[in-house]
Coordinates of C-alpha atoms in Angstrom, one line a residue:
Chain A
X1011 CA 0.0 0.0 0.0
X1012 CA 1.4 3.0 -1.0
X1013 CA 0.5 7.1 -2.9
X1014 CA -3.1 7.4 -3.3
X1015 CA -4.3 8.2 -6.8
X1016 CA -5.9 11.7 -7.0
X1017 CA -9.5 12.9 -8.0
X1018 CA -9.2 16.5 -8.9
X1019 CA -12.3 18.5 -10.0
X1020 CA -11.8 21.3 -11.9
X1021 CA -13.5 24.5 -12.6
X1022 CA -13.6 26.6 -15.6
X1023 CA -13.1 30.1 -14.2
X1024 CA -14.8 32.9 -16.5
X1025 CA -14.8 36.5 -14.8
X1026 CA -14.6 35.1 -11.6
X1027 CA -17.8 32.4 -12.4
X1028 CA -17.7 29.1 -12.8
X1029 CA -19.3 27.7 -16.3
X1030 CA -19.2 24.5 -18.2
X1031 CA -19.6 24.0 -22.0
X1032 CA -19.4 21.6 -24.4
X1033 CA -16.6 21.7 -26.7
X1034 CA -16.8 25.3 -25.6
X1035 CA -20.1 26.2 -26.3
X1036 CA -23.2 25.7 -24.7
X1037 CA -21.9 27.2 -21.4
X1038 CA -23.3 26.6 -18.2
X1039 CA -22.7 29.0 -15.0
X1040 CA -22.1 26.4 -12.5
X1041 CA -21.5 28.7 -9.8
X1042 CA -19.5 30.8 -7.3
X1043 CA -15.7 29.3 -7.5
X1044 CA -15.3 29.7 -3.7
X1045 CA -18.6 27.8 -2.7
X1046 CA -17.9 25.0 -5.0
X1047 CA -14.4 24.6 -4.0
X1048 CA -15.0 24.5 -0.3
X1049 CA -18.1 22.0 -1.3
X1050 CA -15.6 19.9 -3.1
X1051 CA -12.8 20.2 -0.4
X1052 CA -15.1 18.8 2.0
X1053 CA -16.2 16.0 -0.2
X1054 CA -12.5 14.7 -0.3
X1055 CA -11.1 16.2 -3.6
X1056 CA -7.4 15.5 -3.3
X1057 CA -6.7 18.8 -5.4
X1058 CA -8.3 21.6 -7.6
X1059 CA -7.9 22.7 -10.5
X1060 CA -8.5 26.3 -11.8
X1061 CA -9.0 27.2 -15.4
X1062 CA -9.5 30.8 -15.7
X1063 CA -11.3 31.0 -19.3
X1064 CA -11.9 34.4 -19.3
X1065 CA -11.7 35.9 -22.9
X1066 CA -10.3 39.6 -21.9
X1067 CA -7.2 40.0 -20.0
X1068 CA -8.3 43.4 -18.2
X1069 CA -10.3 40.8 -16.2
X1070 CA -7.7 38.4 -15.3
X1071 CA -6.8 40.6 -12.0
X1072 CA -10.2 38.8 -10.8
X1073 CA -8.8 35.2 -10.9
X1074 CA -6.2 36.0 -8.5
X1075 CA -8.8 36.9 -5.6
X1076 CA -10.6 33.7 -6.7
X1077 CA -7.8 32.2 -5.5
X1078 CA -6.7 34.4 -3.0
X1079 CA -9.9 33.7 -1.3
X1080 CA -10.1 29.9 -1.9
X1081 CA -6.3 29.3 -0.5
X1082 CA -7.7 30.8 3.0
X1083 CA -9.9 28.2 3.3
X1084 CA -9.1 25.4 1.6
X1085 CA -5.9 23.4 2.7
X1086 CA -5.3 21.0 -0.3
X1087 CA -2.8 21.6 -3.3
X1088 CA -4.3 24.2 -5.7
X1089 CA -2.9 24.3 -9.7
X1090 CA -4.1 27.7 -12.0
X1091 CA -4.1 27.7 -15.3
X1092 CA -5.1 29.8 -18.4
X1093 CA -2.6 32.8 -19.1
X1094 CA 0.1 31.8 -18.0
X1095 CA 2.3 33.7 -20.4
X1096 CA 5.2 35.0 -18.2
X1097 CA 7.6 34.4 -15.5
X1098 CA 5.5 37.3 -13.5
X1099 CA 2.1 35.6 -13.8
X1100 CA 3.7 32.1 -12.1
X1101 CA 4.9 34.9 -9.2
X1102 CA 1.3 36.3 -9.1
X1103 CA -0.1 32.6 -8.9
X1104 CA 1.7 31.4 -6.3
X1105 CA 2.0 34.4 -4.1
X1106 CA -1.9 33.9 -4.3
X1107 CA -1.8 31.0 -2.9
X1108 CA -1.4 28.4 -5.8
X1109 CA 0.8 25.4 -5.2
X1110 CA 1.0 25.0 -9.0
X1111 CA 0.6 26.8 -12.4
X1112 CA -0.5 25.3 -15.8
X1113 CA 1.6 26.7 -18.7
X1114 CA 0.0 25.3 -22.1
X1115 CA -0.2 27.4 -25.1
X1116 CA 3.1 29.6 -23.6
X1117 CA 4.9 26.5 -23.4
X1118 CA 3.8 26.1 -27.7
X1119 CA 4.8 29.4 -28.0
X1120 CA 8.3 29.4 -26.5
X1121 CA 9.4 26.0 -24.8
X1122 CA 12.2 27.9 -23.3
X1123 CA 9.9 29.5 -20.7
X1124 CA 8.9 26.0 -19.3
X1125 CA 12.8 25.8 -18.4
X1126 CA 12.8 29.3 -16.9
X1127 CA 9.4 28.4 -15.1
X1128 CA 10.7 25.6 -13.3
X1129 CA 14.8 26.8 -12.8
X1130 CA 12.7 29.6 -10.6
X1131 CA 10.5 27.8 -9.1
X1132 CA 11.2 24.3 -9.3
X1133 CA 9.4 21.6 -11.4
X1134 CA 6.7 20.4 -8.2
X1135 CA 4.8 23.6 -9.5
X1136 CA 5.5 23.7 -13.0
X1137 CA 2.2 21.7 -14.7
X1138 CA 2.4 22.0 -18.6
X1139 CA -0.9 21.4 -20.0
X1140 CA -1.3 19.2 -23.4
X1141 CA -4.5 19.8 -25.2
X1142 CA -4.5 16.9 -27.9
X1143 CA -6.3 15.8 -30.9
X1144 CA -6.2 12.6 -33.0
X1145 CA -5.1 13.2 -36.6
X1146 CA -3.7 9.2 -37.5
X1147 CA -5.0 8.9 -41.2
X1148 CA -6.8 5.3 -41.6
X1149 CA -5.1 2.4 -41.5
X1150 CA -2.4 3.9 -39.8
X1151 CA -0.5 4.1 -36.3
X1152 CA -2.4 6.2 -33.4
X1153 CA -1.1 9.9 -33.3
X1154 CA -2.0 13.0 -31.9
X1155 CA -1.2 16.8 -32.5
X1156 CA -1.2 19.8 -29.8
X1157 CA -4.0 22.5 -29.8
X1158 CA -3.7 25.0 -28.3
X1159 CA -5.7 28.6 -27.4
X1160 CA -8.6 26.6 -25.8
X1161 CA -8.4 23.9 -28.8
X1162 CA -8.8 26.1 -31.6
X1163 CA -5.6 26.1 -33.2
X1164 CA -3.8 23.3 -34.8
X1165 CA -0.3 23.3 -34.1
X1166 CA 1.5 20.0 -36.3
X1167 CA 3.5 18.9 -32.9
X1168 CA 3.1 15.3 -32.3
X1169 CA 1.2 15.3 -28.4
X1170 CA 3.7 12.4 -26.8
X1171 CA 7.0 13.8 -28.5
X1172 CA 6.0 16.8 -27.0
X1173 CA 4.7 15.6 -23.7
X1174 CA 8.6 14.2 -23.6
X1175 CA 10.4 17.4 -24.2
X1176 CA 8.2 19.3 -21.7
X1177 CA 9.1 17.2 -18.8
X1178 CA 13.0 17.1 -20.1
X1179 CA 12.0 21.0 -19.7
X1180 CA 11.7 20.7 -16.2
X1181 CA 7.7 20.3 -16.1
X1182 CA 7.1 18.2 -12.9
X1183 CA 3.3 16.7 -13.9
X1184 CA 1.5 16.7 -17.3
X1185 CA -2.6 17.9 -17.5
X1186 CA -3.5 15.5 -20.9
X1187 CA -6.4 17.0 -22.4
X1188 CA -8.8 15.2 -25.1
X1189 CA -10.0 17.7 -27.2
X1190 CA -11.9 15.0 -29.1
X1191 CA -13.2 13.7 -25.5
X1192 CA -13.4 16.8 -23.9
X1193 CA -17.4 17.6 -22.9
X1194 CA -18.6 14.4 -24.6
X1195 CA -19.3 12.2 -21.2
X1196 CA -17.9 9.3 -23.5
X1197 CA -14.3 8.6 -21.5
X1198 CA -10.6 9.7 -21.4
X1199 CA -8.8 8.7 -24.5
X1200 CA -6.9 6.3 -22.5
X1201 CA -4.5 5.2 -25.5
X1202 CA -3.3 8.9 -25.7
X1203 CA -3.1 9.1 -21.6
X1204 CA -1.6 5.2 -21.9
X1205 CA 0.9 6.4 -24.5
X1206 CA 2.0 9.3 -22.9
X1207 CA 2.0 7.9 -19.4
X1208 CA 4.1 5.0 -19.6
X1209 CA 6.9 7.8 -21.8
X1210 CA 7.7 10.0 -19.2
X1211 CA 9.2 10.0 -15.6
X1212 CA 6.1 12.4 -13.7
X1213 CA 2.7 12.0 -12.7
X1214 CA 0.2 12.1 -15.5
X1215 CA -3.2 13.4 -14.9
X1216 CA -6.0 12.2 -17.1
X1217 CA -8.7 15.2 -18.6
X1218 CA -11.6 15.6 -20.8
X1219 CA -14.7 13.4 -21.0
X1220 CA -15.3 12.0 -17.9
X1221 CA -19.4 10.8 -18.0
X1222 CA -19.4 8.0 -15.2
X1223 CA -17.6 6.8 -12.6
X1224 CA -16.4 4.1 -14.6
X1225 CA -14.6 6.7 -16.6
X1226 CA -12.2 7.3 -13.7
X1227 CA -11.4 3.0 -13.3
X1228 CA -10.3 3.1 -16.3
X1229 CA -8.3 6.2 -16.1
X1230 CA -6.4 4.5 -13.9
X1231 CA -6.4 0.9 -14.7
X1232 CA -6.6 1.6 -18.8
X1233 CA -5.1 5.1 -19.0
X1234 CA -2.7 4.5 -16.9
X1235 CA -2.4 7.6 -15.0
X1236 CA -1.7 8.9 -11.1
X1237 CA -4.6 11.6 -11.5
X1238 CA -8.0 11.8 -12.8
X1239 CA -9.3 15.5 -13.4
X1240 CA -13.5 15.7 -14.0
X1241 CA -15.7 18.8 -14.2
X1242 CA -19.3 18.7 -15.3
X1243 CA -20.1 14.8 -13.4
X1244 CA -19.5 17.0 -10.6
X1245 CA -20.5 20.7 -10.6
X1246 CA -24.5 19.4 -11.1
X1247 CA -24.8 17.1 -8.7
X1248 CA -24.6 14.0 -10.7
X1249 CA -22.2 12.3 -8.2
X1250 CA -20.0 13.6 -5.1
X1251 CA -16.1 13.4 -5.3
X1252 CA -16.6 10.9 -1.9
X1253 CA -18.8 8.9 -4.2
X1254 CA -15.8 8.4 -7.1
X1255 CA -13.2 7.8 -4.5
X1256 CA -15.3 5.0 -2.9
X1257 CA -16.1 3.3 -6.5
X1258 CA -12.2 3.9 -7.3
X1259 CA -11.8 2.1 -3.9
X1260 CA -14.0 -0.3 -4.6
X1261 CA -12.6 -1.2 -8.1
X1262 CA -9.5 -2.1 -6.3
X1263 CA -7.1 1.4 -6.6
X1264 CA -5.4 2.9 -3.4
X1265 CA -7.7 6.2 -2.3
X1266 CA -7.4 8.7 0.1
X1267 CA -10.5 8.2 1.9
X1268 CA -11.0 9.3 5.6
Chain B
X1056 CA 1.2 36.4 22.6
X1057 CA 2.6 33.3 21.5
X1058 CA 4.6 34.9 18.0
X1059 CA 5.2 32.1 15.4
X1060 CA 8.2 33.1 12.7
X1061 CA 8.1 31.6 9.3
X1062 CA 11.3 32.2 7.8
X1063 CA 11.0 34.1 4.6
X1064 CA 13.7 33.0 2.6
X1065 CA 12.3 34.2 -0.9
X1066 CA 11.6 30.3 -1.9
X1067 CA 8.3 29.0 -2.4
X1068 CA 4.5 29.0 -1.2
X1069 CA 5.1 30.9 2.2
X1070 CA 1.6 32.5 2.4
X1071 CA 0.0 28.6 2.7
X1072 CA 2.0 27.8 5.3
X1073 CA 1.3 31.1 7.2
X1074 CA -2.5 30.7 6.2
X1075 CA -2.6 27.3 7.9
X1076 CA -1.4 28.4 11.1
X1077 CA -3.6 30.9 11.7
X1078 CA -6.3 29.0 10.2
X1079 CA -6.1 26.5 13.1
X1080 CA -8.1 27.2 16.1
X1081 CA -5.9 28.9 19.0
X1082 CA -4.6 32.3 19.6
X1083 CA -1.3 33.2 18.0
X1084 CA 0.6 35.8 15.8
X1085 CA 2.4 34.6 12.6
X1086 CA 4.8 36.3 11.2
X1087 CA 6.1 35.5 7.6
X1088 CA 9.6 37.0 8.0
X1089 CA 14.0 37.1 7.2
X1090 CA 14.7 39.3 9.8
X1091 CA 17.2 38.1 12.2
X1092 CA 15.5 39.9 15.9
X1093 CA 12.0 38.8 15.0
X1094 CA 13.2 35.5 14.3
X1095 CA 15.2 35.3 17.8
X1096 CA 12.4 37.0 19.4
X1097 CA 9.7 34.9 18.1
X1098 CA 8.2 31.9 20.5
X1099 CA 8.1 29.2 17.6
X1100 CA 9.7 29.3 14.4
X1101 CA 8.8 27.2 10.9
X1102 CA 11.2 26.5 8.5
X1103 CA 9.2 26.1 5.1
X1104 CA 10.7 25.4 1.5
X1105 CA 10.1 24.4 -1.9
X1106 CA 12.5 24.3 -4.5
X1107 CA 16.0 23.5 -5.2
X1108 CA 18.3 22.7 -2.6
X1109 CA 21.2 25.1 -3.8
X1110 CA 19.3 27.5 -4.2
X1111 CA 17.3 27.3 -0.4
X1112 CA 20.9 27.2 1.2
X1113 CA 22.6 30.0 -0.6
X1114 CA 19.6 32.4 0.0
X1115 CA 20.2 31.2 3.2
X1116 CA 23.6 32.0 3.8
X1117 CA 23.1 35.2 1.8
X1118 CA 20.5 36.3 4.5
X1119 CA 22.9 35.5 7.4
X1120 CA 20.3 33.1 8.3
X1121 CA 22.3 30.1 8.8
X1122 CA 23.2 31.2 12.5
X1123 CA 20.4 32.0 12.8
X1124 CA 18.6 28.5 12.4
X1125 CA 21.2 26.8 14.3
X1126 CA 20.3 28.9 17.0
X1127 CA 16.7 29.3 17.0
X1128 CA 16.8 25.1 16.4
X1129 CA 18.2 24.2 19.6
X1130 CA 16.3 26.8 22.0
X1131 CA 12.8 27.1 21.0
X1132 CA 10.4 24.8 19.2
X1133 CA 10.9 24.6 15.6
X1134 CA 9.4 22.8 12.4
X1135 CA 11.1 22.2 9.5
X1136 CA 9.1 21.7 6.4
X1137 CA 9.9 19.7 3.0
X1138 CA 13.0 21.7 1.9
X1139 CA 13.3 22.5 5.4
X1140 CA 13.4 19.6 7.0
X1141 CA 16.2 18.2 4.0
X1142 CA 17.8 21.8 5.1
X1143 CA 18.6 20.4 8.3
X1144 CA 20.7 17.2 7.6
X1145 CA 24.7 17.2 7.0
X1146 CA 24.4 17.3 3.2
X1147 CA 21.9 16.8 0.1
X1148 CA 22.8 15.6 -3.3
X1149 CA 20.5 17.8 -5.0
X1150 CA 22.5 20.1 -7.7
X1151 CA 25.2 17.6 -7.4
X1152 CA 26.0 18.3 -3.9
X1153 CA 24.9 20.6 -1.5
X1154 CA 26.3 21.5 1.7
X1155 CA 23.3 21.5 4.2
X1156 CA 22.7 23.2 7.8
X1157 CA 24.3 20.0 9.6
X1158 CA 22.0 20.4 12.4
X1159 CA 20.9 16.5 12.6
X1160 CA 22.8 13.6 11.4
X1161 CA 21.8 12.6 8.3
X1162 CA 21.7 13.6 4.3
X1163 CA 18.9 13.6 1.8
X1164 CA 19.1 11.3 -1.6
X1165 CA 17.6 11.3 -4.7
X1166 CA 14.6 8.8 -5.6
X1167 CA 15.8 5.8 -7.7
X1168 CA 14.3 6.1 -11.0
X1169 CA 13.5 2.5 -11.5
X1170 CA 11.7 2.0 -8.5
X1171 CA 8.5 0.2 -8.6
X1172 CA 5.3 -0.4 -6.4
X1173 CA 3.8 -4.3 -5.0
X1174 CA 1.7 -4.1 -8.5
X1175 CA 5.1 -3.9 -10.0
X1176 CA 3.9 -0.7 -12.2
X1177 CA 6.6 2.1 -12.2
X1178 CA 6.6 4.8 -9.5
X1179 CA 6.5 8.5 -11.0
X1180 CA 9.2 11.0 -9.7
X1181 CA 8.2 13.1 -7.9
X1182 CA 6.4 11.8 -5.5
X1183 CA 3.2 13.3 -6.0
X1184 CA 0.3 13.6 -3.8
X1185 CA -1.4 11.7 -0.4
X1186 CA 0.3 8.7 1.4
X1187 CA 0.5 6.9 4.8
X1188 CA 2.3 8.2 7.8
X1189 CA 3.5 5.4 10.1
X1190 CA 4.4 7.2 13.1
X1191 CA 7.2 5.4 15.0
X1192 CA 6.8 7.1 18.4
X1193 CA 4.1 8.8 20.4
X1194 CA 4.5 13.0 19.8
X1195 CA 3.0 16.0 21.2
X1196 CA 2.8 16.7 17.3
X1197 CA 0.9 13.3 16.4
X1198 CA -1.2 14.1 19.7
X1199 CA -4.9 13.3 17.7
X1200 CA -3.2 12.1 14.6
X1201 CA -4.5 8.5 13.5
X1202 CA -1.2 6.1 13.1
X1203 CA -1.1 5.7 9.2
X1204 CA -3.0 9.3 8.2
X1205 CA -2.1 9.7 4.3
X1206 CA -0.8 13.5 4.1
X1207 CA 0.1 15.5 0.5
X1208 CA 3.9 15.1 -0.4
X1209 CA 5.4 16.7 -3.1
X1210 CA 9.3 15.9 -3.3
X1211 CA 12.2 14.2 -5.7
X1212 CA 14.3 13.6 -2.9
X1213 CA 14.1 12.4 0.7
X1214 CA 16.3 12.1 4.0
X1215 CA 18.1 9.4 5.4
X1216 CA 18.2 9.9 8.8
X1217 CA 21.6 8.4 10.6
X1218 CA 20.1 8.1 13.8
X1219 CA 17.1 5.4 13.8
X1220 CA 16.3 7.4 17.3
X1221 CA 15.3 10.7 15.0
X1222 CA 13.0 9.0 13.0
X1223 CA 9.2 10.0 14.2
X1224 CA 7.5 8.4 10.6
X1225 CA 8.1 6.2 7.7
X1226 CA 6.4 6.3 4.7
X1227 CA 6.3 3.7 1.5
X1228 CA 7.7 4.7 -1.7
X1229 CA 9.9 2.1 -3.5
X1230 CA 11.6 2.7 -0.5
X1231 CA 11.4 3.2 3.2
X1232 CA 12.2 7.0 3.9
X1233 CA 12.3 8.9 7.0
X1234 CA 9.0 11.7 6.5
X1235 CA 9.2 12.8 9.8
X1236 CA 11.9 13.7 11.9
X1237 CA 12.2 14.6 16.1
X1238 CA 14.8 15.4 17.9
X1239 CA 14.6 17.4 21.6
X1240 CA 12.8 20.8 20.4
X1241 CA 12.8 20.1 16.7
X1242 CA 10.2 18.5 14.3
X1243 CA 10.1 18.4 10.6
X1244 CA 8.3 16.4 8.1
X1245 CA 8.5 15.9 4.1
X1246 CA 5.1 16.4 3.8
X1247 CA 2.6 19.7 3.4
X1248 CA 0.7 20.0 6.5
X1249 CA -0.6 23.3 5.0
X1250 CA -1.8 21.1 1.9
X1251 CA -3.1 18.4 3.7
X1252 CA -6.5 19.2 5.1
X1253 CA -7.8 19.1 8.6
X1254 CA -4.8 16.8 9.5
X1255 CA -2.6 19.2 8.4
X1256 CA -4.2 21.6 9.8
X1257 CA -4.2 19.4 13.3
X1258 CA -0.6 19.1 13.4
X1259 CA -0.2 22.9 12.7
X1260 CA -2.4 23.1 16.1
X1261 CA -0.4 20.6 18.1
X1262 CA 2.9 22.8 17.0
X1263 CA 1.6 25.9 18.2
X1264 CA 0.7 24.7 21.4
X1265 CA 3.7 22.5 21.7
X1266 CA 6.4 23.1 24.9
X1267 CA 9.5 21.5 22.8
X1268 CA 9.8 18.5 25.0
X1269 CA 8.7 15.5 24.0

């Protein structure tokens, strides 16, 4: 018996709401961030995740009392991601309260700054985030390619290649998003989290499609991965984090569970 | 007032560890500081840290704070956290070889890559995230603590302790490690009370209320 794998619900931060969409539309205001994290806190999440989504920079000064607020009172890890652009936006983050950043379309941009990130301020809370898309033609080998601003733009880089260099960067856990999964309730794309996972020498945590608790078994069992991240199953009710962590439990994979 | 120091070193998530102690229920001041008088005048004193070891110890040294610690470490209660508790031992291996405070007998070691779990799947570095605590021996710190509590670790590298007396926990990882440590008025553990919940929180508690004798 040993580390307990990790249920981490995350919430899609727009101007200081929390929404939900569907391949980014269709979206949902699921609520106050600071309510919902405390509810999931105390429901045993093992982490949070913050996305902050919001369109308009002007209005990014708002994420950083989301999380201002939410460090007081709740005494688990915390990762922030979206904007992440420069060494002084990891500073803001963390003097905020986050344990952890998540650099993704930066890191596209200009790899280097993934090696700045984490010289400064070590790899333990430098997340880079991999948004990834399947693109094999028929008939041939699985790949995937890197998308990035919010999955819009194509980028050519193969997703595992990449998922590599980033941790030989100094990134000390990878965020593998579906974009194909991602709002579909169908399941992680477990041969891209399986392929990525068993590569590289961090923790992998497993994003995008979650629809039942099953979902999370196999992100684990099939996926391969140290972290499952869900959204939506959670922010309406359809099942508590203490209910995923007892099926997890039940299905035979170590949980933290008081 | 009972005055709590957290040394400010300029390396990592300071303001959590601050948070957490006044967060847990009892009176007290906390003071997130570098400065040598409020250090030596303060009633408890935390040692936090994230980050590389080369870089904890020079900003160390570079803030005079090495005398500091030594002193502060042997007269009034003190917690080492993470980085800080690594800081304490003889030397790390970190940034191929570090020179550490030498306070307790001991050095910290890298993780063995190749390490694997009783499923026989590979163990990720770092070390990521809740496990057990096996406390060896009853503490005014574990004081309403369940024996095998899983707390948040975050760490690469751990410390081997050479004196079996200073070890207060052992955790699992491929490896046995040492991820607690008590010796007369000092504690330190490898773990994130601040990130660990009401457990974490708890042992903040016990620390702020804690005499320095076992």
């Amino acid at each position: 018996m040993g580390l307990a794998k990790r249920i981490i619900p995350c919430l899609d931060v727009d101007d200081g709401r929390v929404v939900k969409g569907v391949k980014f539309v269709n979206i949902r205001d699921a609520g106050n961030p600071i309510e919902i994290a405390q509810r999931y806190d105390e429901q045993g999440a093992d982490e949070l995740t913050f996305l902050d989504i919001t369109a308009s920079s002007d209005k990014r000064e708002t994420m950083i009392h989301v999380v201002e607020e939410v460090a007081g009172k709740v005494f688990i890890p915390l990762t922030v991601g979206g904007g992440i652009r420069k060494v002084a936006d990891i500073r803001k983050m963390l003097n905020a309260g986050a344990d952890k950043v998540a650099i993704n379309t930066a890191a596209v941009a200009n790899p280097e700054f993934v090696k700045e990130a984490a010289e400064k301020f070590g790899s333990q809370c430098i997340v880079v985030a991999i948004d990834a898309k399947r693109v094999n033609a028929p008939s041939k080998a699985l790949r995937w390619e890197i998308f990035t601003h919010g999955g819009r733009k194509e980028t050519g880089i193969d997703a595992v290649q990449w998922a590599a260099k980033m941790v030989n960067y100094g990134a000390g856990e990878l965020l593998v998003t579906s974009m194909d999964r991602d709002g579909t309730k169908s399941g992680f794309d477990n041969e891209l989290n399986r392929s990525i996972s068993d590569l590289v020498t961090v923790p992998v945590i497993a994003s995008g499609g979650v629809g039942n608790l099953e979902h999370l078994v196999d992100g684990i069992k099939e996926g391969h991965c140290d972290a499952v991240l869900a959204a939506s199953i959670f922010h309406f009710g359809e099942f508590t984090v203490g209910q995923a962590k007892k099926h997890m439990a039940a299905r035979g994979i170590e949980m933290r569970i008081d | 007032m009972n005055t709590i120091a957290v040394i400010d070193y300029g390396m990592g998530n300071l303001h959590s560890v601050a948070k957490a102690i006044e967060h847990a229920p009892g009176n007290c001041k906390v003071i997130v500081t570098h400065a040598k008088n409020e250090i030596l005048a303060a009633d408890r004193v935390v040692l936090p840290g994230v980050g590389a070891m080369r870089d904890c110890i020079g900003e160390i040294k570079r803030l005079e704070l090495d005398y500091i610690i030594q002193e502060v470490s042997k007269s009034k209660p003190f917690l080492g956290v993470c980085v800080g508790m690594q800081a304490l031992m003889e030397y790390s291996a970190e940034n191929n070889g570090v020179d550490c405070l030498n306070i307790l007998p001991g050095h910290v070691e890298l993780f063995d890559a190749n390490m694997t779990n009783a499923q026989n799947e590979r163990l990720k570095i770092p070390h990521m995230g809740w496990n057990k605590v096996t406390q060896n021996s009853s503490h005014p710190l574990w004081q309403g603590i369940p024996q095998d509590s899983r707390f948040y670790f975050v760490h690469s590298y751990y410390v081997r302790t050479n004196d079996n007396n200073h070890e207060a926990a052992s955790t699992d990882y491929g490896v046995k490690f040492t991820s607690a440590v008590a010796h007369e008025n000092i504690f330190a553990v490898q773990f994130h009370p601040e990130k660990s919940q009401h457990l974490g929180l708890k042992l903040y508690d016990n620390f702020i209320h804690w005499d320095g004798n076992r």
